[in-house]
PDB file of C-alpha atoms in Angstrom:
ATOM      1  CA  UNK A 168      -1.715  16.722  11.196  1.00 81.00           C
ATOM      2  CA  UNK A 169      -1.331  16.715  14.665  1.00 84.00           C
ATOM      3  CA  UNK A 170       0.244  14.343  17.245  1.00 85.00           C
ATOM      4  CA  UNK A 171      -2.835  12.530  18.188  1.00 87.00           C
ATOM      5  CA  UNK A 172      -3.919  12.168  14.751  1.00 88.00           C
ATOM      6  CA  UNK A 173      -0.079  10.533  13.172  1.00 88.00           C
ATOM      7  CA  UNK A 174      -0.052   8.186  16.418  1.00 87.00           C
ATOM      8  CA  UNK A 175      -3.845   6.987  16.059  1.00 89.00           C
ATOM      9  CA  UNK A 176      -3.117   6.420  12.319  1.00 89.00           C
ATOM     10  CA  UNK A 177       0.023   4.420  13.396  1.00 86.00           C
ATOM     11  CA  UNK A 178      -1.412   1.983  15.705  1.00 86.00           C
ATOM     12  CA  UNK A 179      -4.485   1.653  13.693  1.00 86.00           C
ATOM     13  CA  UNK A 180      -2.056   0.448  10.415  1.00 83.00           C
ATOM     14  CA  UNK A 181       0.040  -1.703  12.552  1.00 83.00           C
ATOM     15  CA  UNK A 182      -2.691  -4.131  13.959  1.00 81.00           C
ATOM     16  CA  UNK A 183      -1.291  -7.388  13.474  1.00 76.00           C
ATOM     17  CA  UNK A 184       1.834  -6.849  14.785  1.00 77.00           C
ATOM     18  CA  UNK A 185       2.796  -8.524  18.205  1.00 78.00           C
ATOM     19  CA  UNK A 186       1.843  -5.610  20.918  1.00 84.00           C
ATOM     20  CA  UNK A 187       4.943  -5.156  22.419  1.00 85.00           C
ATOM     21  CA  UNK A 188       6.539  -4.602  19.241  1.00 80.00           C
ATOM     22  CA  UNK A 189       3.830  -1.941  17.796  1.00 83.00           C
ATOM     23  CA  UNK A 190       3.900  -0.175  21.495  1.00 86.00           C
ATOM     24  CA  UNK A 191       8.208  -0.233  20.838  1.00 86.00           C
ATOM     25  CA  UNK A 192       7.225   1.528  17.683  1.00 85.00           C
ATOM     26  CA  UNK A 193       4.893   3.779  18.528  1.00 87.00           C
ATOM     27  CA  UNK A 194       6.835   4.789  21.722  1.00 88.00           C
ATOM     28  CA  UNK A 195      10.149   5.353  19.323  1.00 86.00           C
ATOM     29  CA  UNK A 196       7.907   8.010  17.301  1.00 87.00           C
ATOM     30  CA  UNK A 197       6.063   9.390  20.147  1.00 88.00           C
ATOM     31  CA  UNK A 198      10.144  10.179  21.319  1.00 88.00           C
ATOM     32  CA  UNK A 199       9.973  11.986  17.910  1.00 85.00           C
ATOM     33  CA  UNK A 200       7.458  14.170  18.853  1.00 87.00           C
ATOM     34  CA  UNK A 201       9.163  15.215  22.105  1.00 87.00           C
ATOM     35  CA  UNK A 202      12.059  15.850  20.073  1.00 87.00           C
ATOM     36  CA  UNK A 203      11.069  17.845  17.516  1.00 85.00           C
ATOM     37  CA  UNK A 204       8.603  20.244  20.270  1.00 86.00           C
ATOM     38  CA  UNK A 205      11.198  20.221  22.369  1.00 88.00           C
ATOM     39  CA  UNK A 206      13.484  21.931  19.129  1.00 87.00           C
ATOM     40  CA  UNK A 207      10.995  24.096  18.408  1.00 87.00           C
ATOM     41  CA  UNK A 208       9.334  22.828  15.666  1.00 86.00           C
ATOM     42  CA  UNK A 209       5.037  22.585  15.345  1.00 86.00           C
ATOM     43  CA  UNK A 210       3.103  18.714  15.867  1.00 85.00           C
ATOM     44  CA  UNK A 211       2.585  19.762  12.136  1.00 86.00           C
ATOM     45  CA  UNK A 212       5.959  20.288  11.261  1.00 86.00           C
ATOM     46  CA  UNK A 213       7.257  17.045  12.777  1.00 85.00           C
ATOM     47  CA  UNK A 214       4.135  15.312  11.257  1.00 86.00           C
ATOM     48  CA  UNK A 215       5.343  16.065   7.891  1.00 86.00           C
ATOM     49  CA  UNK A 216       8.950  15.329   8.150  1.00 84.00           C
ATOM     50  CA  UNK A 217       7.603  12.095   9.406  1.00 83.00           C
ATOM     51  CA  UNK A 218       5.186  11.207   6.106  1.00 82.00           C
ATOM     52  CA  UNK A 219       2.608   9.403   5.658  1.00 83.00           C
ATOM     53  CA  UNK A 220       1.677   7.262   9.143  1.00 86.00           C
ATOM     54  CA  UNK A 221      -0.483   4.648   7.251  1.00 82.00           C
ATOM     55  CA  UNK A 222       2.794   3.990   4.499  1.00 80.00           C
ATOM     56  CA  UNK A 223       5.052   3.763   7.576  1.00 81.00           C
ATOM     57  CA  UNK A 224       2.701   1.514   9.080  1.00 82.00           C
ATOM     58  CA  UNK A 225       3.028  -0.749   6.263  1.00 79.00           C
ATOM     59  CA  UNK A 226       6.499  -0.368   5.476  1.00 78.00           C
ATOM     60  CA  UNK A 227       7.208  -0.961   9.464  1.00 80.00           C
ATOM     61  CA  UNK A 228       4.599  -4.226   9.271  1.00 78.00           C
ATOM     62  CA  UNK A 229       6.943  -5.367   6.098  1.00 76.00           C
ATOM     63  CA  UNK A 230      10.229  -5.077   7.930  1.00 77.00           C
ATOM     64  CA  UNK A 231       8.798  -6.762  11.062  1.00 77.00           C
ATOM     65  CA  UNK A 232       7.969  -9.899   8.626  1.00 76.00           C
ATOM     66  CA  UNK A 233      11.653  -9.757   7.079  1.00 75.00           C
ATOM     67  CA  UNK A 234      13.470  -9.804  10.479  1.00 76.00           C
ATOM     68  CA  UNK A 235      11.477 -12.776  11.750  1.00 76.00           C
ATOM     69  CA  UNK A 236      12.295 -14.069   8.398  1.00 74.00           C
ATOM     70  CA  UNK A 237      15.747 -14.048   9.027  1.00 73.00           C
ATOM     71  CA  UNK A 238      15.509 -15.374  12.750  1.00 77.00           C
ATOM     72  CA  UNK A 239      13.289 -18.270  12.277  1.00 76.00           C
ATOM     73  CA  UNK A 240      13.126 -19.618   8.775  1.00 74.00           C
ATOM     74  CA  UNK A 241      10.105 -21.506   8.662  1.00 73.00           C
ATOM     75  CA  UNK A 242       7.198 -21.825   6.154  1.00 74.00           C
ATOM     76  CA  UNK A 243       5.056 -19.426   8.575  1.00 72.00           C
ATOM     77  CA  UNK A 244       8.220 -17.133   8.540  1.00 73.00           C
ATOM     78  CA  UNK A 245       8.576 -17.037   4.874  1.00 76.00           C
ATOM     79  CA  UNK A 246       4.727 -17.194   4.198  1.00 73.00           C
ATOM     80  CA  UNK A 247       4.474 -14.007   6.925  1.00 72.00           C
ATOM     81  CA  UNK A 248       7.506 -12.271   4.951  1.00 73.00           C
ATOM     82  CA  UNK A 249       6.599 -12.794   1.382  1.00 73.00           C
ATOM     83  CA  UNK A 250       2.554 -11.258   2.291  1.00 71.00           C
ATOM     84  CA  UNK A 251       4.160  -8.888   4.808  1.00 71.00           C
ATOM     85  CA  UNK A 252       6.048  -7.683   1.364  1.00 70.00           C
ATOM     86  CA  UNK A 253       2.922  -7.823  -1.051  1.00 68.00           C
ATOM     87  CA  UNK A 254       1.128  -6.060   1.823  1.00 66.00           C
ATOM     88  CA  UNK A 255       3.145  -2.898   0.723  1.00 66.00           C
ATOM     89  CA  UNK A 256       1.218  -2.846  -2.030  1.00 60.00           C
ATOM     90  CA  UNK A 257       3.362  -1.442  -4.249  1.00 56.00           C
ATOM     91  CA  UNK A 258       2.583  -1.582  -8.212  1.00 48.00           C
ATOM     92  CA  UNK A 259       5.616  -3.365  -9.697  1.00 56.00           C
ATOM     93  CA  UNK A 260       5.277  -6.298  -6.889  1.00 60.00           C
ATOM     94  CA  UNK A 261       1.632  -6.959  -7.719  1.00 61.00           C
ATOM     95  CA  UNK A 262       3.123  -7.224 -11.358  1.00 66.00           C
ATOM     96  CA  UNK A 263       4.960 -10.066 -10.287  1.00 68.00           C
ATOM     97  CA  UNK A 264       2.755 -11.763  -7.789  1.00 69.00           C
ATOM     98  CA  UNK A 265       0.638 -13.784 -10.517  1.00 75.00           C
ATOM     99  CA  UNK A 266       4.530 -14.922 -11.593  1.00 75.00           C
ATOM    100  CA  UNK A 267       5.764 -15.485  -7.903  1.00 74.00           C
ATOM    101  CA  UNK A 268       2.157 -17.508  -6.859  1.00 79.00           C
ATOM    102  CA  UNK A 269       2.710 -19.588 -10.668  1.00 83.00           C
ATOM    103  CA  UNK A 270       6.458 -20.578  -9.066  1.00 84.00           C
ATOM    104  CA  UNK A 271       5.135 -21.115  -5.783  1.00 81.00           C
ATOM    105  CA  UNK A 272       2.115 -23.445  -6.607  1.00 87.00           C
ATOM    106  CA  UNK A 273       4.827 -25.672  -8.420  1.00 90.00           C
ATOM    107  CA  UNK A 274       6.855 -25.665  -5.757  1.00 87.00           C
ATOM    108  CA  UNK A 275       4.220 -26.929  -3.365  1.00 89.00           C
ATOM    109  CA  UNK A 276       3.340 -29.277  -6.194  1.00 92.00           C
ATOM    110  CA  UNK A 277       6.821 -30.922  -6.222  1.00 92.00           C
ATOM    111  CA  UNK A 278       6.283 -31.056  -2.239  1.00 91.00           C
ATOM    112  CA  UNK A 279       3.541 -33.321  -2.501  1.00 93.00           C
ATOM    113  CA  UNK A 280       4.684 -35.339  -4.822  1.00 93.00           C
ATOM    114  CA  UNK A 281       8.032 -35.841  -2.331  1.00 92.00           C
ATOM    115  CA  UNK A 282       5.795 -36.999   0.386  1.00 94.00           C
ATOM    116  CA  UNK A 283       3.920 -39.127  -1.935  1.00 94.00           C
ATOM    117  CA  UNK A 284       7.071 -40.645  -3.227  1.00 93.00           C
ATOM    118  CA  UNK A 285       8.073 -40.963   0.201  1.00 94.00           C
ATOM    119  CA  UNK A 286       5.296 -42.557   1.366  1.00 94.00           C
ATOM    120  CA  UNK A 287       5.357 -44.899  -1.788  1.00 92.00           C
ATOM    121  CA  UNK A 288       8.977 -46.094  -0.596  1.00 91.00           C
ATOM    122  CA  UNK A 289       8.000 -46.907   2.930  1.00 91.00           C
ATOM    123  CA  UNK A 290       5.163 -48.819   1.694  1.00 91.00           C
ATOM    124  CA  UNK A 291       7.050 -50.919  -0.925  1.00 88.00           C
ATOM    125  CA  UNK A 292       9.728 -51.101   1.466  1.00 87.00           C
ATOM    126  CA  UNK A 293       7.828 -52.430   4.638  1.00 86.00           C
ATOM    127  CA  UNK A 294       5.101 -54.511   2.765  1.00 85.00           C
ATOM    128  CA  UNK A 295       7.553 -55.704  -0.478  1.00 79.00           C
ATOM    129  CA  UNK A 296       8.968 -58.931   0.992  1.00 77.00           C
ATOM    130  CA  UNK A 297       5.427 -60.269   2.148  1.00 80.00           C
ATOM    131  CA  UNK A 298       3.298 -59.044  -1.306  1.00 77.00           C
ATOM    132  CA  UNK A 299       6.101 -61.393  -3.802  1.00 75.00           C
ATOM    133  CA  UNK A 300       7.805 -58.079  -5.186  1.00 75.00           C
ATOM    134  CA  UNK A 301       9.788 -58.906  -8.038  1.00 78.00           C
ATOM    135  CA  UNK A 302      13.310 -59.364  -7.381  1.00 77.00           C
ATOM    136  CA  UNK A 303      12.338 -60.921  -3.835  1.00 80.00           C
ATOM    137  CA  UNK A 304      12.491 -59.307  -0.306  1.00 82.00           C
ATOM    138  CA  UNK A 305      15.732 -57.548  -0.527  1.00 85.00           C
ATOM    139  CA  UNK A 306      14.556 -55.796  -4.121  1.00 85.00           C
ATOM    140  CA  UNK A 307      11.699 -54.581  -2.340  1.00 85.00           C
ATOM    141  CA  UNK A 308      13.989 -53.137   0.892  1.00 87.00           C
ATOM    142  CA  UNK A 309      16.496 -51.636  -1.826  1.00 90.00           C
ATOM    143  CA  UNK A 310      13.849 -50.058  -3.678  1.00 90.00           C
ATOM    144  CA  UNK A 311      11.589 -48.676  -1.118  1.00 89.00           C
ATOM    145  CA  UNK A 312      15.030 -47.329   0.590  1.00 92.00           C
ATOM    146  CA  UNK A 313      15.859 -45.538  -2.458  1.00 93.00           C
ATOM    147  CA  UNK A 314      12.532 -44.186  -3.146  1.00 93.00           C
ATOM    148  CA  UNK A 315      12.698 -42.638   0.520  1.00 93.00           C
ATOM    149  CA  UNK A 316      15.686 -41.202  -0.120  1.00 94.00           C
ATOM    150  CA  UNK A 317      15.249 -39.781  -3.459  1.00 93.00           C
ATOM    151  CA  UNK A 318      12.287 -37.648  -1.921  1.00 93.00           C
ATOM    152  CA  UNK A 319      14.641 -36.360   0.960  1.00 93.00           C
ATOM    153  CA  UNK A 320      16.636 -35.343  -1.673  1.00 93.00           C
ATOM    154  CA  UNK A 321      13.893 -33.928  -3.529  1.00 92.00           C
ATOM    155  CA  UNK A 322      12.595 -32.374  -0.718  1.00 90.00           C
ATOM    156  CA  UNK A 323      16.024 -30.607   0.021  1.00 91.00           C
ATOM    157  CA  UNK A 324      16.092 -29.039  -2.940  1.00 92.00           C
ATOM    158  CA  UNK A 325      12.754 -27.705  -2.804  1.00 90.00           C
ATOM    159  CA  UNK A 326      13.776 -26.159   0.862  1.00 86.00           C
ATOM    160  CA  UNK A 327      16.895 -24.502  -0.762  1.00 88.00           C
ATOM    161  CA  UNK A 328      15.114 -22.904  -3.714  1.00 89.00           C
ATOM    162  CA  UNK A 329      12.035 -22.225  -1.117  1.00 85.00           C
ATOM    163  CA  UNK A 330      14.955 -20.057   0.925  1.00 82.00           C
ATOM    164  CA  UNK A 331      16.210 -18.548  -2.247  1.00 85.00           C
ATOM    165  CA  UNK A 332      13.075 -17.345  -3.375  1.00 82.00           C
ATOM    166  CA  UNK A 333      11.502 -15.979  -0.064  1.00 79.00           C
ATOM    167  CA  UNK A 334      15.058 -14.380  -0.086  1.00 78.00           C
ATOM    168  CA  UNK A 335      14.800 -12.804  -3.591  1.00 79.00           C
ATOM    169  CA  UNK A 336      11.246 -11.545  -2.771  1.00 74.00           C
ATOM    170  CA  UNK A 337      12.979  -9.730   0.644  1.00 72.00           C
ATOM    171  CA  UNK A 338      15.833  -8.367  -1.240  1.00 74.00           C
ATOM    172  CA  UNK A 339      13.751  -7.153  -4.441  1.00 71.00           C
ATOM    173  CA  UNK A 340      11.142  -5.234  -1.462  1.00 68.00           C
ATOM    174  CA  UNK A 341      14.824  -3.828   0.369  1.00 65.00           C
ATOM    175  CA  UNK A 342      16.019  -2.595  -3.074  1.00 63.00           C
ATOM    176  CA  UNK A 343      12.966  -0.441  -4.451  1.00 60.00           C
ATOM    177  CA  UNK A 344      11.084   0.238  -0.660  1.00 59.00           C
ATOM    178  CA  UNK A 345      12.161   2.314   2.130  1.00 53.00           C
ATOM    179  CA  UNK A 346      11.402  -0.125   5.580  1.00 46.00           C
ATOM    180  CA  UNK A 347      12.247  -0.304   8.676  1.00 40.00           C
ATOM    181  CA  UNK A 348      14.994   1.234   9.283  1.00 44.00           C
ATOM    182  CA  UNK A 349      14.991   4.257   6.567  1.00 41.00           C
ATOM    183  CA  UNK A 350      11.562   5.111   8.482  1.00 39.00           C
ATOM    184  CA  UNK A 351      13.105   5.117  11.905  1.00 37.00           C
ATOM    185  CA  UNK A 352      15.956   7.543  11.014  1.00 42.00           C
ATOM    186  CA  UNK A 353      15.153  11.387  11.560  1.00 42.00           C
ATOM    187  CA  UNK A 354      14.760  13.156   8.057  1.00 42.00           C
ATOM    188  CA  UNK A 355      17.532  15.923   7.405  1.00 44.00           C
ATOM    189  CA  UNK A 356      14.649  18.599   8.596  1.00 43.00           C
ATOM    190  CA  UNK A 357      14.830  17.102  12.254  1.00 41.00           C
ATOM    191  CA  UNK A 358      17.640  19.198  14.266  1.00 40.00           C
ATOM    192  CA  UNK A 359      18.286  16.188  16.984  1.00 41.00           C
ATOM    193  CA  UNK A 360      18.588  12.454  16.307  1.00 42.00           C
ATOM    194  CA  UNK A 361      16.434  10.120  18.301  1.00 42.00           C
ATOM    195  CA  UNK A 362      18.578   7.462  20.691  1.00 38.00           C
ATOM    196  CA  UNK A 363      15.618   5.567  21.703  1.00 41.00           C
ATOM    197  CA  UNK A 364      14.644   4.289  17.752  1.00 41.00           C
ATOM    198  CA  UNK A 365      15.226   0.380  17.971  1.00 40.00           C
ATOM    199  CA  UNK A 366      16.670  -1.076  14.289  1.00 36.00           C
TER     200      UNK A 366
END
């Protein structure tokens, strides 16, 4: 495979990504090119050590979904990580996706029924003392308060275990799948490192 062919592969598998960050990655193998000509060594030969540019693509696309997993945490960072890691496409994590989309749809349904429960306590709580709730005005209050805060509670929870599983799905991709970084390191074939790779 030649140069031209590897890069066009590349950038063709990492559409999607944010274009400054595929052009940082393209430009970081590109410098492996120069590299391994510059040693000596064939388009071909450097092609190979490389592997497969559509894999890497994926495997690069995966990583790029962790990190801003890790710097933002937010539902369209963990929703972008958790497909970014299914987008591998890798046997044993399609075993567990019907599993992982099982745990997720309860999840979501326990979300709901937070906001419904606090949306039940404001109600009881603002229109209570005016509708005769039992108890009187300050029954009503009390109760709609604690409603309200049982679903923050609720909904806590549901955030922590959220993190913990978007986590578990990163760490189960890191353990069995070479990413990022792995696929930026010169293979034990290339006879000079590249400086300009970015982690």
């Amino acid at each position: 495979m030649t140069r031209a062919d590897f890069i066009n592969r590349l950038k063709d598998g990492l559409l999607g990504l944010p274009t400054t960050t595929a052009n940082d990655i393209v430009a970081d193998y590109q410098a492996h090119f120069d590299d391994g000509v510059a040693a000596g060594r064939t388009e071909a030969e450097v092609a190979e050590a490389l592997g497969d540019p559509v894999r890497l693509a994926r495997e690069l696309k995966a990583e790029a979904g962790i990190q801003r997993w890790h710097q933002e945490k937010n539902p369209s960072a963990a929703a972008g990580a958790v497909f970014a890691v299914l987008g591998l496409g890798a046997l044993d994590i399609l075993i567990l996706l019907p599993l992982l989309m099982g745990v997720v749809g309860t999840v979501f349904g326990f979300f709901i029924a937070a906001i419904g429960l606090f949306v039940a306590g404001g109600v009881i709580m603002v229109a209570g003392p005016f509708a005769g709730f039992p108890g009187g005005p300050f029954a009503a209050i009390l109760m709609g308060l604690g409603l309200m805060a049982g679903s923050v509670f609720i909904g806590a929870l549901l955030a922590i275990f959220t993190i913990w599983l978007v986590n578990g799905v990163v760490w189960f991709a890191r353990l069995h799948y070479r990413l990022l970084k792995p696929a930026l390191e010169p293979t034990p074939a290339q006879s000079t490192p590249v400086s300009g790779a970015s982690a």
